[in-house]
């Protein structure tokens, strides 16, 4: 996949020199599962995902992780360089959930293009609005839905992503995504298993009744 594929919305509006500058500045990097690409208020690079999966999360006041959204192939991570938008800061962490390859772009170069090209600015604002919508939806789920419903929704989401009813998930990983304690997740999984919706074994969760989980999630 070429860099221009990520920026199809404005690539044709760049001069040949600007296109060449972006291509020359982009660095391909590979990250292993659990490796952190960005942490806290740093502002160094923007990431375009070539393959794999990234997780963007923040820490609660109690130090628990709360997943805001995931990034997949062809996605573009702006929150890792939030300084490109003046007076807006995002204290988030970006880590690889799977082996992931990205293009890393210097934020200073992208910021300059935004200032000089309305098309780049419009593209960025549209993407940022989409991410904000996703984050607000996630916060609404946390505030308004019971944890068992959120757990059911998370398991169904993972099943759709992996294309399998058999999920290799630890209780700790689920807790990190839902922003709760591992002990709470263990208790809820036992409940779902007692209802015949899932089967839990060491390091694996099998979805036995996806329709039942969907009903609970709703």
Short mmCIF file of C-alpha atoms in Angstrom, two decimals:
data_model
loop_
_atom_site.label_atom_id
_atom_site.label_comp_id
_atom_site.label_asym_id
_atom_site.label_seq_id
_atom_site.Cartn_x
_atom_site.Cartn_y
_atom_site.Cartn_z
CA UNK A 1 0.00 0.00 0.00
CA UNK A 2 1.34 3.41 -0.97
CA UNK A 3 1.28 6.52 1.19
CA UNK A 4 -0.94 8.26 -1.33
CA UNK A 5 -3.66 5.66 -0.65
CA UNK A 6 -4.09 7.04 2.88
CA UNK A 7 -4.43 10.60 1.63
CA UNK A 8 -6.55 10.06 -1.46
CA UNK A 9 -8.84 12.85 -0.26
CA UNK A 10 -6.23 15.52 -0.91
CA UNK A 11 -3.22 13.89 -2.60
CA UNK A 12 -4.06 15.31 -6.04
CA UNK A 13 -4.20 18.81 -4.55
CA UNK A 14 -0.57 18.65 -3.40
CA UNK A 15 2.23 19.87 -5.59
CA UNK A 16 4.78 17.30 -6.80
CA UNK A 17 7.25 18.79 -4.31
CA UNK A 18 4.79 18.38 -1.41
CA UNK A 19 4.01 14.82 -2.43
CA UNK A 20 7.72 14.04 -2.59
CA UNK A 21 8.30 15.63 0.83
CA UNK A 22 5.60 13.44 2.43
CA UNK A 23 6.94 10.29 0.79
CA UNK A 24 10.51 11.09 1.82
CA UNK A 25 9.52 11.81 5.44
CA UNK A 26 7.35 8.72 5.91
CA UNK A 27 9.14 5.92 7.77
CA UNK A 28 7.86 2.34 7.86
CA UNK A 29 7.94 0.87 11.37
CA UNK A 30 6.89 -2.50 12.76
CA UNK A 31 5.57 -3.06 16.29
CA UNK A 32 4.95 -6.23 18.25
CA UNK A 33 1.80 -6.91 20.33
CA UNK A 34 1.85 -4.81 23.50
CA UNK A 35 4.46 -2.36 22.18
CA UNK A 36 3.61 1.30 22.78
CA UNK A 37 3.79 3.72 19.83
CA UNK A 38 2.70 6.81 21.70
CA UNK A 39 2.16 7.74 25.33
CA UNK A 40 0.70 10.79 27.05
CA UNK A 41 1.14 14.29 25.71
CA UNK A 42 3.98 13.54 23.30
CA UNK A 43 3.68 15.00 19.85
CA UNK A 44 6.12 13.49 17.41
CA UNK A 45 4.45 11.42 14.68
CA UNK A 46 1.19 10.57 13.01
CA UNK A 47 0.60 6.93 12.16
CA UNK A 48 -0.98 5.39 9.08
CA UNK A 49 -1.72 1.69 9.61
CA UNK A 50 -0.44 -0.60 6.86
CA UNK A 51 -1.37 -3.84 8.60
CA UNK A 52 -2.28 -5.16 12.03
CA UNK A 53 -4.29 -3.39 14.73
CA UNK A 54 -3.72 -0.56 17.19
CA UNK A 55 -5.61 0.26 20.38
CA UNK A 56 -6.04 3.82 21.60
CA UNK A 57 -6.83 4.12 25.30
CA UNK A 58 -6.73 6.48 28.24
CA UNK A 59 -6.26 5.92 31.96
CA UNK A 60 -9.07 6.51 34.44
CA UNK A 61 -8.52 8.31 37.73
CA UNK A 62 -8.02 4.90 39.35
CA UNK A 63 -5.34 3.99 36.83
CA UNK A 64 -7.52 1.61 34.80
CA UNK A 65 -7.32 1.51 31.04
CA UNK A 66 -10.37 2.51 29.01
CA UNK A 67 -10.31 1.71 25.30
CA UNK A 68 -11.45 4.64 23.14
CA UNK A 69 -11.23 2.98 19.73
CA UNK A 70 -9.18 0.64 17.56
CA UNK A 71 -7.31 1.39 14.36
CA UNK A 72 -7.17 -1.09 11.48
CA UNK A 73 -5.52 -1.31 8.07
CA UNK A 74 -5.81 1.99 6.14
CA UNK A 75 -6.73 3.94 9.31
CA UNK A 76 -4.91 7.10 10.27
CA UNK A 77 -4.10 8.04 13.88
CA UNK A 78 -4.32 11.76 14.61
CA UNK A 79 -4.52 11.62 18.41
CA UNK A 80 -0.87 10.54 18.51
CA UNK A 81 0.02 14.05 17.32
CA UNK A 82 -2.81 16.16 18.69
CA UNK A 83 -0.57 19.24 18.68
CA UNK A 84 -1.38 19.68 15.00
CA UNK A 85 -4.62 21.22 16.28
CA UNK A 86 -3.89 24.24 18.43
CA UNK A 87 -5.08 24.24 22.05
CA UNK A 88 -6.34 20.64 21.86
CA UNK A 89 -4.43 17.98 23.76
CA UNK A 90 -5.23 14.30 24.19
CA UNK A 91 -3.55 12.36 26.95
CA UNK A 92 -3.90 8.94 25.32
CA UNK A 93 -1.75 5.87 24.75
CA UNK A 94 -1.48 4.00 21.45
CA UNK A 95 -0.31 0.40 21.53
CA UNK A 96 -0.17 -2.50 19.09
CA UNK A 97 -2.73 -5.23 19.71
CA UNK A 98 -1.26 -7.40 16.98
CA UNK A 99 1.95 -7.28 15.00
CA UNK A 100 1.47 -3.99 13.23
CA UNK A 101 3.24 -2.08 10.48
CA UNK A 102 2.73 1.66 10.08
CA UNK A 103 3.92 4.69 8.22
CA UNK A 104 5.17 7.26 10.76
CA UNK A 105 4.93 10.87 9.58
CA UNK A 106 6.55 13.85 11.34
CA UNK A 107 3.80 15.99 12.84
CA UNK A 108 5.63 19.24 11.98
CA UNK A 109 5.49 18.50 8.24
CA UNK A 110 1.83 17.57 8.36
CA UNK A 111 1.04 20.67 10.42
CA UNK A 112 2.70 22.84 7.77
CA UNK A 113 0.66 21.22 5.01
CA UNK A 114 -2.51 21.84 7.00
CA UNK A 115 -1.63 25.52 7.30
CA UNK A 116 -0.89 25.86 3.59
CA UNK A 117 -3.56 23.62 2.04
CA UNK A 118 -7.28 23.94 2.80
CA UNK A 119 -7.82 20.46 1.39
CA UNK A 120 -5.46 18.93 3.96
CA UNK A 121 -7.10 20.92 6.77
CA UNK A 122 -10.60 19.85 5.70
CA UNK A 123 -9.53 16.21 5.47
CA UNK A 124 -8.02 16.37 8.95
CA UNK A 125 -11.02 18.10 10.52
CA UNK A 126 -13.37 15.52 9.02
CA UNK A 127 -11.25 12.68 10.34
CA UNK A 128 -10.99 14.28 13.77
CA UNK A 129 -14.77 14.78 13.91
CA UNK A 130 -15.25 11.10 13.11
CA UNK A 131 -12.88 10.08 15.93
CA UNK A 132 -14.58 12.42 18.38
CA UNK A 133 -17.93 10.86 17.51
CA UNK A 134 -16.51 7.40 18.16
CA UNK A 135 -15.01 8.48 21.50
CA UNK A 136 -18.26 10.13 22.62
CA UNK A 137 -20.19 6.98 21.70
CA UNK A 138 -17.77 4.93 23.79
CA UNK A 139 -18.17 7.28 26.76
CA UNK A 140 -21.95 7.08 26.43
CA UNK A 141 -21.76 3.29 26.58
CA UNK A 142 -19.61 3.44 29.71
CA UNK A 143 -21.97 5.85 31.45
CA UNK A 144 -25.33 4.42 30.41
CA UNK A 145 -24.97 0.66 29.86
CA UNK A 146 -24.59 -2.05 32.44
CA UNK A 147 -21.25 -3.82 32.44
CA UNK A 148 -22.71 -7.20 31.45
CA UNK A 149 -24.20 -5.61 28.32
CA UNK A 150 -20.88 -3.94 27.50
CA UNK A 151 -19.07 -7.25 27.98
CA UNK A 152 -21.48 -9.03 25.64
CA UNK A 153 -21.02 -6.27 23.05
CA UNK A 154 -17.24 -6.47 23.39
CA UNK A 155 -17.21 -10.25 22.85
CA UNK A 156 -19.39 -9.89 19.75
CA UNK A 157 -17.14 -7.11 18.44
CA UNK A 158 -14.04 -9.25 18.95
CA UNK A 159 -15.74 -12.18 17.23
CA UNK A 160 -16.56 -10.01 14.21
CA UNK A 161 -12.99 -8.65 14.06
CA UNK A 162 -11.39 -12.09 14.30
CA UNK A 163 -14.00 -13.85 12.16
CA UNK A 164 -14.31 -16.62 14.74
CA UNK A 165 -16.50 -17.70 17.66
CA UNK A 166 -13.37 -18.84 19.50
CA UNK A 167 -11.54 -15.92 21.09
CA UNK A 168 -8.12 -16.02 22.70
CA UNK A 169 -8.59 -13.38 25.36
CA UNK A 170 -7.35 -13.05 28.91
CA UNK A 171 -9.53 -11.63 31.64
CA UNK A 172 -6.96 -8.88 32.09
CA UNK A 173 -7.20 -7.83 28.45
CA UNK A 174 -10.99 -7.68 28.61
CA UNK A 175 -10.80 -5.63 31.79
CA UNK A 176 -8.40 -3.20 30.12
CA UNK A 177 -10.78 -2.69 27.22
CA UNK A 178 -13.82 -2.18 29.42
CA UNK A 179 -12.13 -0.04 32.05
CA UNK A 180 -12.94 -2.31 34.98
CA UNK A 181 -11.22 -4.76 37.31
CA UNK A 182 -10.16 -8.27 36.26
CA UNK A 183 -12.13 -9.76 39.17
CA UNK A 184 -15.32 -8.14 37.87
CA UNK A 185 -14.73 -9.56 34.39
CA UNK A 186 -14.12 -13.05 35.83
CA UNK A 187 -17.41 -12.88 37.72
CA UNK A 188 -19.37 -11.71 34.67
CA UNK A 189 -17.83 -14.38 32.43
CA UNK A 190 -18.87 -17.02 34.94
CA UNK A 191 -22.38 -15.61 34.82
CA UNK A 192 -22.50 -15.69 31.00
CA UNK A 193 -21.19 -19.25 31.10
CA UNK A 194 -23.87 -20.30 33.61
CA UNK A 195 -26.46 -18.90 31.19
CA UNK A 196 -25.06 -21.08 28.39
CA UNK A 197 -23.98 -18.11 26.29
CA UNK A 198 -20.25 -18.81 26.32
CA UNK A 199 -17.72 -21.46 27.35
CA UNK A 200 -14.66 -20.29 29.26
CA UNK A 201 -11.37 -22.17 29.43
CA UNK A 202 -7.79 -21.11 30.05
CA UNK A 203 -6.98 -18.33 27.60
CA UNK A 204 -10.03 -19.00 25.43
CA UNK A 205 -13.66 -17.92 25.30
CA UNK A 206 -16.06 -19.66 22.92
CA UNK A 207 -19.29 -17.90 21.96
CA UNK A 208 -22.01 -20.56 22.10
CA UNK A 209 -25.07 -18.35 21.64
CA UNK A 210 -24.24 -15.19 19.69
CA UNK A 211 -27.93 -14.30 19.39
CA UNK A 212 -28.30 -14.48 23.15
CA UNK A 213 -25.27 -12.25 23.58
CA UNK A 214 -26.70 -9.82 21.04
CA UNK A 215 -29.95 -9.64 22.99
CA UNK A 216 -28.03 -8.94 26.19
CA UNK A 217 -25.88 -6.32 24.47
CA UNK A 218 -28.97 -4.50 23.28
#
